[in-house]
Tab-separated table of C-alpha atoms and ligand atoms in Angstrom:
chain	number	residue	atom	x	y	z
A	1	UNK	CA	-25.202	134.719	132.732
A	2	UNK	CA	-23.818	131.268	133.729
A	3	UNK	CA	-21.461	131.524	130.255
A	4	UNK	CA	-20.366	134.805	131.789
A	5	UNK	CA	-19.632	133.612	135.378
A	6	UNK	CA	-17.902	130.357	133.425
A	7	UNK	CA	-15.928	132.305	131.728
A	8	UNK	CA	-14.357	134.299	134.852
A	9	UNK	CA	-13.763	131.690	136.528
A	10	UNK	CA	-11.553	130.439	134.013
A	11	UNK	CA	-9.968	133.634	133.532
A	12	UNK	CA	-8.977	133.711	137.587
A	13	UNK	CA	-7.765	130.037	137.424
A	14	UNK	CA	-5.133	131.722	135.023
A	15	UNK	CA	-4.269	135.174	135.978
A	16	UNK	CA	-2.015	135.853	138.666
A	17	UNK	CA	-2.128	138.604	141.127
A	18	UNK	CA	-0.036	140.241	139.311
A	19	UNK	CA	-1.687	140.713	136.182
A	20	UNK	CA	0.355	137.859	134.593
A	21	UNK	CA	-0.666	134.035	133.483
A	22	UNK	CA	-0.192	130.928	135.012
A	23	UNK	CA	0.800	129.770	131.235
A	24	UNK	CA	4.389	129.447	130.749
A	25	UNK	CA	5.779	131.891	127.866
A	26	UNK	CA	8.188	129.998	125.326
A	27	UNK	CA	10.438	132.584	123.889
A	28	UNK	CA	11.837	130.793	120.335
A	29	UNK	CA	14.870	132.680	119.861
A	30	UNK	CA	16.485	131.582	116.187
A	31	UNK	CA	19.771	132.334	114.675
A	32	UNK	CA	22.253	131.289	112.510
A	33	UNK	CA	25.570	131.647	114.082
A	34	UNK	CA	27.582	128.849	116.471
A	35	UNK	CA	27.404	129.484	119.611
A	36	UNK	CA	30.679	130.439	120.750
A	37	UNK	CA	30.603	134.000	118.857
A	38	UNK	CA	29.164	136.978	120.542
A	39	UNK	CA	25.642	136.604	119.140
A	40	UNK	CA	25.553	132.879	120.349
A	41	UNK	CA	26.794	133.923	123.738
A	42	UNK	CA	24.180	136.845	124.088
A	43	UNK	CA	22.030	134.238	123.279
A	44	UNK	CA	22.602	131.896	126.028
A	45	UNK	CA	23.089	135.011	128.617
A	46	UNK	CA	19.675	136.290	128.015
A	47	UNK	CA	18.081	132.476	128.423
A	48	UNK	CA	20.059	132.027	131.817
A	49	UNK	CA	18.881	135.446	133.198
A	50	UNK	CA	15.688	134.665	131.623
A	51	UNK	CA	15.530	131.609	133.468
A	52	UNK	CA	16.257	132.905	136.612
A	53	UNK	CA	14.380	136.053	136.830
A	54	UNK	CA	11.466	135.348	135.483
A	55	UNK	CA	11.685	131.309	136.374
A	56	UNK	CA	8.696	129.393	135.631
A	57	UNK	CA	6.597	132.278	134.179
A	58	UNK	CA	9.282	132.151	130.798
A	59	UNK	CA	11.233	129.862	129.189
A	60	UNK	CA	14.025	130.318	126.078
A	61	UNK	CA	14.753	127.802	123.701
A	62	UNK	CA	17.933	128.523	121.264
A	63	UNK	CA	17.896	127.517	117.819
A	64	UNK	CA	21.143	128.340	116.934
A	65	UNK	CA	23.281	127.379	113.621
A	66	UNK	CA	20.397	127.762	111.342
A	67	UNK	CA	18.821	125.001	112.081
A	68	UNK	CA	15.037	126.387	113.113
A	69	UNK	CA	15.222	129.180	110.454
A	70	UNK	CA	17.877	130.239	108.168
A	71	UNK	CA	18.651	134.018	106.554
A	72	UNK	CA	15.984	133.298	103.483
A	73	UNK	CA	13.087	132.701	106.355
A	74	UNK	CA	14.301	134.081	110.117
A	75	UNK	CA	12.115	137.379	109.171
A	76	UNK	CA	8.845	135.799	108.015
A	77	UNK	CA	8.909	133.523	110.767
A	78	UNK	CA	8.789	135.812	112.929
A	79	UNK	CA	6.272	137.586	111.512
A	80	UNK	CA	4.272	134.765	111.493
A	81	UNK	CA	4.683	134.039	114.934
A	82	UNK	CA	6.587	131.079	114.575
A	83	UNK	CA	9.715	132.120	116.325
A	84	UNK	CA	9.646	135.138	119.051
A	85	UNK	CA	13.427	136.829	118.935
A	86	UNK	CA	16.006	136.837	115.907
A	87	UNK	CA	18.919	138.946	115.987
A	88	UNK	CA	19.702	139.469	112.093
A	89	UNK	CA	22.160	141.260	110.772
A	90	UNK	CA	21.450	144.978	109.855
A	91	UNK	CA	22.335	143.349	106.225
A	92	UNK	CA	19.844	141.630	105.654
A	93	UNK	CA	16.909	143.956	106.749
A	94	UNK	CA	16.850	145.749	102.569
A	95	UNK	CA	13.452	144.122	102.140
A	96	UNK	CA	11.938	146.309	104.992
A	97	UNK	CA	13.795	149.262	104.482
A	98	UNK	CA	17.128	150.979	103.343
A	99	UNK	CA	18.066	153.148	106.079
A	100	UNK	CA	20.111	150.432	107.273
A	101	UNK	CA	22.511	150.364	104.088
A	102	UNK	CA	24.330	153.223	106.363
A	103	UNK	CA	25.550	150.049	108.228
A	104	UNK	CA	27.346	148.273	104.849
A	105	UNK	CA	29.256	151.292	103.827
A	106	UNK	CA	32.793	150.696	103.173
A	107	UNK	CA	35.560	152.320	105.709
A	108	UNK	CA	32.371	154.315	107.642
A	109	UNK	CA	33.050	153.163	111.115
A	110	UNK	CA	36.753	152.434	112.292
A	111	UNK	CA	35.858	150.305	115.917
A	112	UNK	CA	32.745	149.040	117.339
A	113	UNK	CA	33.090	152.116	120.189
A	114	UNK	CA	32.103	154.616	117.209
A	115	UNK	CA	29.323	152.331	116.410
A	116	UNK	CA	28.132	152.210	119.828
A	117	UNK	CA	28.526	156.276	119.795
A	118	UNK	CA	26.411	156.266	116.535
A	119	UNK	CA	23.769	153.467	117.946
A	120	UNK	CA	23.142	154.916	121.155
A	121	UNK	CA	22.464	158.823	119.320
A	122	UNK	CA	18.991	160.381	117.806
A	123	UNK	CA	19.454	158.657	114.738
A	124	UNK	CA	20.636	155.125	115.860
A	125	UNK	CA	17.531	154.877	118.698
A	126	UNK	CA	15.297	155.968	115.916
A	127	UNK	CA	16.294	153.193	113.475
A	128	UNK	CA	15.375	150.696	115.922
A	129	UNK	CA	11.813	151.232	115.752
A	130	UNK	CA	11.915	151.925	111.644
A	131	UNK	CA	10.442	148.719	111.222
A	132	UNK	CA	7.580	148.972	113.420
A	133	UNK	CA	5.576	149.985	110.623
A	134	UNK	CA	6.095	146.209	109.087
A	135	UNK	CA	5.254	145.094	112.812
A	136	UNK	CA	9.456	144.419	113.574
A	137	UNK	CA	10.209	146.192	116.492
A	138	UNK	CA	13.824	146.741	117.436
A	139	UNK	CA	14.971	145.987	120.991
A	140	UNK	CA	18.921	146.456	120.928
A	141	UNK	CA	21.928	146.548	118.717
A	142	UNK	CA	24.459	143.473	119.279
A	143	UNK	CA	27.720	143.836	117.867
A	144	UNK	CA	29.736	141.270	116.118
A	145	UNK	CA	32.755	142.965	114.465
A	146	UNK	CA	34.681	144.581	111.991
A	147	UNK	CA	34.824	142.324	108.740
A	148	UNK	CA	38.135	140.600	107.063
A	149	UNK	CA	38.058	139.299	103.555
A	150	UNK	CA	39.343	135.531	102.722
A	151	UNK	CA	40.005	134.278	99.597
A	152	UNK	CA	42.130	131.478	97.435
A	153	UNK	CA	44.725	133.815	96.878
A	154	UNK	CA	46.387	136.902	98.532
A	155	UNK	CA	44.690	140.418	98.450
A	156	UNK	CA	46.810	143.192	99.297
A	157	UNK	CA	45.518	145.733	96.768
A	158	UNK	CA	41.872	146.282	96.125
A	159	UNK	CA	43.498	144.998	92.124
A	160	UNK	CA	43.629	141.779	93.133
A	161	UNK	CA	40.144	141.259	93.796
A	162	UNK	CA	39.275	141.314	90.598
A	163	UNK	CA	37.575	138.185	88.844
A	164	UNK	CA	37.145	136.734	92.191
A	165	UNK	CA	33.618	135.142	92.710
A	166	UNK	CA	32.604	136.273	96.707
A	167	UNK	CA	29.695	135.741	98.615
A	168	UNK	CA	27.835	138.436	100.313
A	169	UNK	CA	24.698	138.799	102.617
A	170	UNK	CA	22.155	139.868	101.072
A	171	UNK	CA	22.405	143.946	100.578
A	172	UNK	CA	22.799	146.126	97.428
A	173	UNK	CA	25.376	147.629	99.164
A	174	UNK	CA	27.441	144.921	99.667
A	175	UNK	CA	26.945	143.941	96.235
A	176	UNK	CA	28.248	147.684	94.543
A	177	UNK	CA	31.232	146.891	96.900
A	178	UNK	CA	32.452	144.218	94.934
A	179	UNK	CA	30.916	145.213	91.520
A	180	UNK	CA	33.388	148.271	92.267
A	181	UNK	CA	36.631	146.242	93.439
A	182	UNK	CA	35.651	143.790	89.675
A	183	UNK	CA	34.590	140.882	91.572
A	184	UNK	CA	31.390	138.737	91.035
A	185	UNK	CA	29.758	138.924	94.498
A	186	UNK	CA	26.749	136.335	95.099
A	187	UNK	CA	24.131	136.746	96.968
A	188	UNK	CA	24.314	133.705	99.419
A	189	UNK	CA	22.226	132.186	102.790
A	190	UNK	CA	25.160	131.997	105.447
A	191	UNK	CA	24.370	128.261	106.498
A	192	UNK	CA	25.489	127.712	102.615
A	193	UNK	CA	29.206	129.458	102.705
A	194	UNK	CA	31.414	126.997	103.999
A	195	UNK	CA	30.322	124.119	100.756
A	196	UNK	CA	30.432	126.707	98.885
A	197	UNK	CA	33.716	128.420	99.754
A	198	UNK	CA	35.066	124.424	99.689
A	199	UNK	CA	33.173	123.310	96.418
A	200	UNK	CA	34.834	126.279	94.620
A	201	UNK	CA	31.555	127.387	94.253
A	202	UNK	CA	32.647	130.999	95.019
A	203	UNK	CA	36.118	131.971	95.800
A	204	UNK	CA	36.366	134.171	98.930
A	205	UNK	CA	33.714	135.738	101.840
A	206	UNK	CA	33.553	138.946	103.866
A	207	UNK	CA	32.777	138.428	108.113
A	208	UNK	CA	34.497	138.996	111.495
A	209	UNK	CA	37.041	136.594	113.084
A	210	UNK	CA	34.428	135.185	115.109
A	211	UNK	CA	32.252	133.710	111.717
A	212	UNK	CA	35.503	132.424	110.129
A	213	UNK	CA	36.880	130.457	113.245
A	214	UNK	CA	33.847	129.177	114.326
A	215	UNK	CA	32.086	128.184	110.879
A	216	UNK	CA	35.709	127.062	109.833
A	217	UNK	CA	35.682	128.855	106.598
A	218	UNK	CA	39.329	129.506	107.423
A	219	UNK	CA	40.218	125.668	106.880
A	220	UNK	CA	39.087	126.036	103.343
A	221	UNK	CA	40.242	129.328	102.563
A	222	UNK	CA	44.046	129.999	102.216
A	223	UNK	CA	44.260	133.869	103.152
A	224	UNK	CA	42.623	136.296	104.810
A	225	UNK	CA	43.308	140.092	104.569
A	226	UNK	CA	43.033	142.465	107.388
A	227	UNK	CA	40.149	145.076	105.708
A	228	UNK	CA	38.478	145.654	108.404
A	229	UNK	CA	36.515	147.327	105.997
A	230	UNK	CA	32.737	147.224	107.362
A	231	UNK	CA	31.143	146.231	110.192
A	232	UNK	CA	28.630	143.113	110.922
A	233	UNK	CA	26.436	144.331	113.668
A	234	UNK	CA	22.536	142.659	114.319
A	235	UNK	CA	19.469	144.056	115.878
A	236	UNK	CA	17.405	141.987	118.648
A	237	UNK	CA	13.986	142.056	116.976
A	238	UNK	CA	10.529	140.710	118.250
A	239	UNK	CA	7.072	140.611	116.761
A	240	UNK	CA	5.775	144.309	118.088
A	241	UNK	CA	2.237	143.004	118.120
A	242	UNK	CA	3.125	139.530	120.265
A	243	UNK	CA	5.900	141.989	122.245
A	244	UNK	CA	3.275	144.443	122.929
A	245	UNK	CA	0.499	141.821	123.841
A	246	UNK	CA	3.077	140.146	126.798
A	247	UNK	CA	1.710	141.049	130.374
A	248	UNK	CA	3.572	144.597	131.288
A	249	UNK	CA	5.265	143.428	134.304
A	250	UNK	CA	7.140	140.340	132.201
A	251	UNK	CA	7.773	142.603	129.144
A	252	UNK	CA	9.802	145.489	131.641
A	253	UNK	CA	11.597	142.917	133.076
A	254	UNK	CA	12.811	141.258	129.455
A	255	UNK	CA	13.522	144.592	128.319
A	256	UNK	CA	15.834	144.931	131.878
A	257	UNK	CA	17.571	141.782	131.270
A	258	UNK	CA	17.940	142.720	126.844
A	259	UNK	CA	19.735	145.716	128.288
A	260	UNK	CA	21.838	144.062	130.474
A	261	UNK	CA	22.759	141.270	128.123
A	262	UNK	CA	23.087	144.014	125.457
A	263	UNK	CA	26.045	145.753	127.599
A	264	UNK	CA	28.001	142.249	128.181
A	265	UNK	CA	27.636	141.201	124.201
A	266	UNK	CA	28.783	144.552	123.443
A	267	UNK	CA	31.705	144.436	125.684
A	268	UNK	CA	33.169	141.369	124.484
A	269	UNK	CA	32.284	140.920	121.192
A	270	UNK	CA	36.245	142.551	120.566
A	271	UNK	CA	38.043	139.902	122.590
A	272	UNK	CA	35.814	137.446	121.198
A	273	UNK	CA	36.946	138.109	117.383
A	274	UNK	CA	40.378	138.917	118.534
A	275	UNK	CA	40.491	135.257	120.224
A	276	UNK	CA	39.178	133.753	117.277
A	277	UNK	CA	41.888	135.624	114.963
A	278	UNK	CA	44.337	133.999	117.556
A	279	UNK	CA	42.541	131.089	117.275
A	280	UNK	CA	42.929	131.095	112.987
A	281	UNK	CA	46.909	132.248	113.682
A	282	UNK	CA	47.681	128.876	116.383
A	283	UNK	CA	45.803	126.733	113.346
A	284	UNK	CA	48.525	127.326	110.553
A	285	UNK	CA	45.661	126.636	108.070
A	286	UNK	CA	45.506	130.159	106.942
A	287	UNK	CA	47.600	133.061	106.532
A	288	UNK	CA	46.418	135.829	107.788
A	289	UNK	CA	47.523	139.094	105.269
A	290	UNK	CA	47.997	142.496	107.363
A	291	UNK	CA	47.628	145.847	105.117
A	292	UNK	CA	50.700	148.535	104.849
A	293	UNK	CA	48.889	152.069	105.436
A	294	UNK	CA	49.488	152.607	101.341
A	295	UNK	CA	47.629	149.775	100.461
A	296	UNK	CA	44.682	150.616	102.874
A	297	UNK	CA	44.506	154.428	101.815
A	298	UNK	CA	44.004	152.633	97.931
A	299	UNK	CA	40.909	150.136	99.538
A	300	UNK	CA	39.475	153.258	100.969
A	301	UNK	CA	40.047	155.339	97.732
A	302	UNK	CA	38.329	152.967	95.245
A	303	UNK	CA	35.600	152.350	97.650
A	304	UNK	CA	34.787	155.761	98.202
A	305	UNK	CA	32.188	156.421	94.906
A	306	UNK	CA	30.270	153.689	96.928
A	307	UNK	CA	28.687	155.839	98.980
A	308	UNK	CA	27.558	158.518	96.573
A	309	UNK	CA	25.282	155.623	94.811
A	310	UNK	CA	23.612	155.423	98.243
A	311	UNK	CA	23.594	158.363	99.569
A	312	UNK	CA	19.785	159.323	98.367
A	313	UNK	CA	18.556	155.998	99.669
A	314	UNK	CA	19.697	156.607	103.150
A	315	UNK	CA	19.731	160.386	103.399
A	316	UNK	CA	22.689	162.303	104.178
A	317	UNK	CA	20.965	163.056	107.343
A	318	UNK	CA	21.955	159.843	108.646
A	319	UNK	CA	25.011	159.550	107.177
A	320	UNK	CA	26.695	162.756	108.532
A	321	UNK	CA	25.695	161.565	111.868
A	322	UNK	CA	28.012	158.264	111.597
A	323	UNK	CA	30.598	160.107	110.385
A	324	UNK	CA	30.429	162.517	113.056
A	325	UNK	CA	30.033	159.772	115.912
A	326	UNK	CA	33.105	158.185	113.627
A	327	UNK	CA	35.344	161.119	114.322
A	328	UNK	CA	34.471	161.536	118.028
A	329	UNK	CA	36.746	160.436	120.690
B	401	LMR	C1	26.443	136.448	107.432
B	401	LMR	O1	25.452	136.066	106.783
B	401	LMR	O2	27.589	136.439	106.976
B	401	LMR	C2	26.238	136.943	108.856
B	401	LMR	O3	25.193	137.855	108.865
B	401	LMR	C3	25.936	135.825	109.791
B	401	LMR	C4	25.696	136.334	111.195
B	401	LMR	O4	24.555	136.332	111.633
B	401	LMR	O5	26.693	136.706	111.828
């Protein structure tokens, strides 16, 4: 009896009126970008609303450049408990599941508003909870952007790829990409790619403006073409038991501020990259290789077969309905 009475005493030292705790929440929120791209700035937007509407009941701490957790651990730590929000991208998710290979194929989406169109349908909401089974649960899509390809020399036809040793993140898809175009693509950790790009260790890399300007790879590379041939897009993703375990009145309002910071991020992840590709131009360290309409109609011609070898891994299903939200205006 007096263990029970202890022990509800304790309990109404703690809880508030509200159903909450008097215990401050840390939310560890890792990633591996800088902080000026659009996933560092969503970042820093959600801790500042955090901050403010939920002051002294949450706090965020940023980890940002890989330096809590890197690509080879973001995912376990977080399953672990060890971190509370990553934001990887839909790359580098093959481990839990291969629906998301729709993401990596070649020439599928032409801007980020088709992406958004595809993201916010059926199938898009439904891939964000995929993962639940493996206790990931999605929260949002963040955009980055479309992806450019650097290298030592100049590509202009999908030829002149060939022999060309290029790191990729870590999806199959990815890999049959540059398998098909004769390169040697290698499977790499992103904090790794700029020694490696400048140690010759491989010879060109795939990512939005943003990556290239702000992890400098375009100081060590001498060209970079215009593909825009895929798209580098991340999903917010939390521990589903420790999400589902937060007192309800905290989680709603978290999930309020994800979608506003969610609608900012996606706004100006664009002029972000097309700053940064400004940014790369102003430098003179680079040259930056646009594509005649022959030459892209070739990229998107010997890229094609790509998505036949994936088509049973991520069901047509899902793949007619980026196309479709690809097409829409
Ligand atoms: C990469 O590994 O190239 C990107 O996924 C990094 C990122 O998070 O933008």
């Amino acid at each position: 009896m007096l263990l029970r009475v202890y022990t509800l005493a304790i309990l109404l030292l703690f809880a508030l009126p509200s159903g909450g705790w008097t215990e401050e929440i840390v939310l560890r929120f890792s990633h591996v970008v800088a902080e000026g791209t659009p996933k560092g700035q969503g970042a820093l937007m959600l801790k500042r609303l955090v901050e403010a509407r939920l002051a002294g009941r949450v706090r965020v701490e940023i980890y940002p450049n890989s330096e809590l957790f890197g690509d080879d651990n973001e995912i376990k730590a977080l399953l672990a408990g060890e971190v509370q929000i990553i934001a990887p991208s839909l790359s580098k998710f093959s481990a839990y599941t291969r629906k998301f290979q729709v993401f990596d194929l070649p020439f599928l989406f032409d801007s980020l508003p088709a992406l958004d169109r595809f993201q916010a349908g059926p199938e898009g909401r439904r891939l964000l909870r995929i993962l639940e089974t493996h206790n990931i649960l999605g929260l949002a899509y963040w955009h980055n952007g479309l992806k450019q390809l650097s290298a030592t020399r100049p590509l202009r036809r999908p030829e002149d790829v060939k022999g060309l040793k290029v790191r990729i993140q870590s999806s199959d898809v990815l890999h049959e990409i540059f398998l098909t175009l004769g390169a040697e693509p290698h499977k790499m950790a992103f904090a790794d790619v700029f020694s490696a790009l400048r140690s010759g260790r491989v010879d060109g890399a795939e990512n939005p403006w943003s990556n290239f300007y702000t992890q400098r790879f375009y100081e060590v590379q001498r060209y970079i073409t215009e593909t825009n041939h895929g798209v580098l897009d991340y999903m917010i993703v939390v521990n589903a038991n420790f999400w589902n375990g937060l007192p309800k009145d905290i989680r709603a309002e978290l999930e309020r501020i994800i979608a506003i910071v969610t609608t900012e991020v996606n706004r100006k992840a664009e002029f972000l990259n097309q700053r940064d590709r400004q940014n790369i131009l102003t430098s003179g360290c680079c040259e930056v290789l646009p594509l005649s309409h022959d030459d892209l109609a070739r990229w998107r011609q010997i890229l094609a077969p790509v998505w036949k070898r994936f088509e049973a891994d991520i069901g047509l299903d899902l793949i007619r309905a980026a196309q479709t939200a690809n097409q829409a205006r």
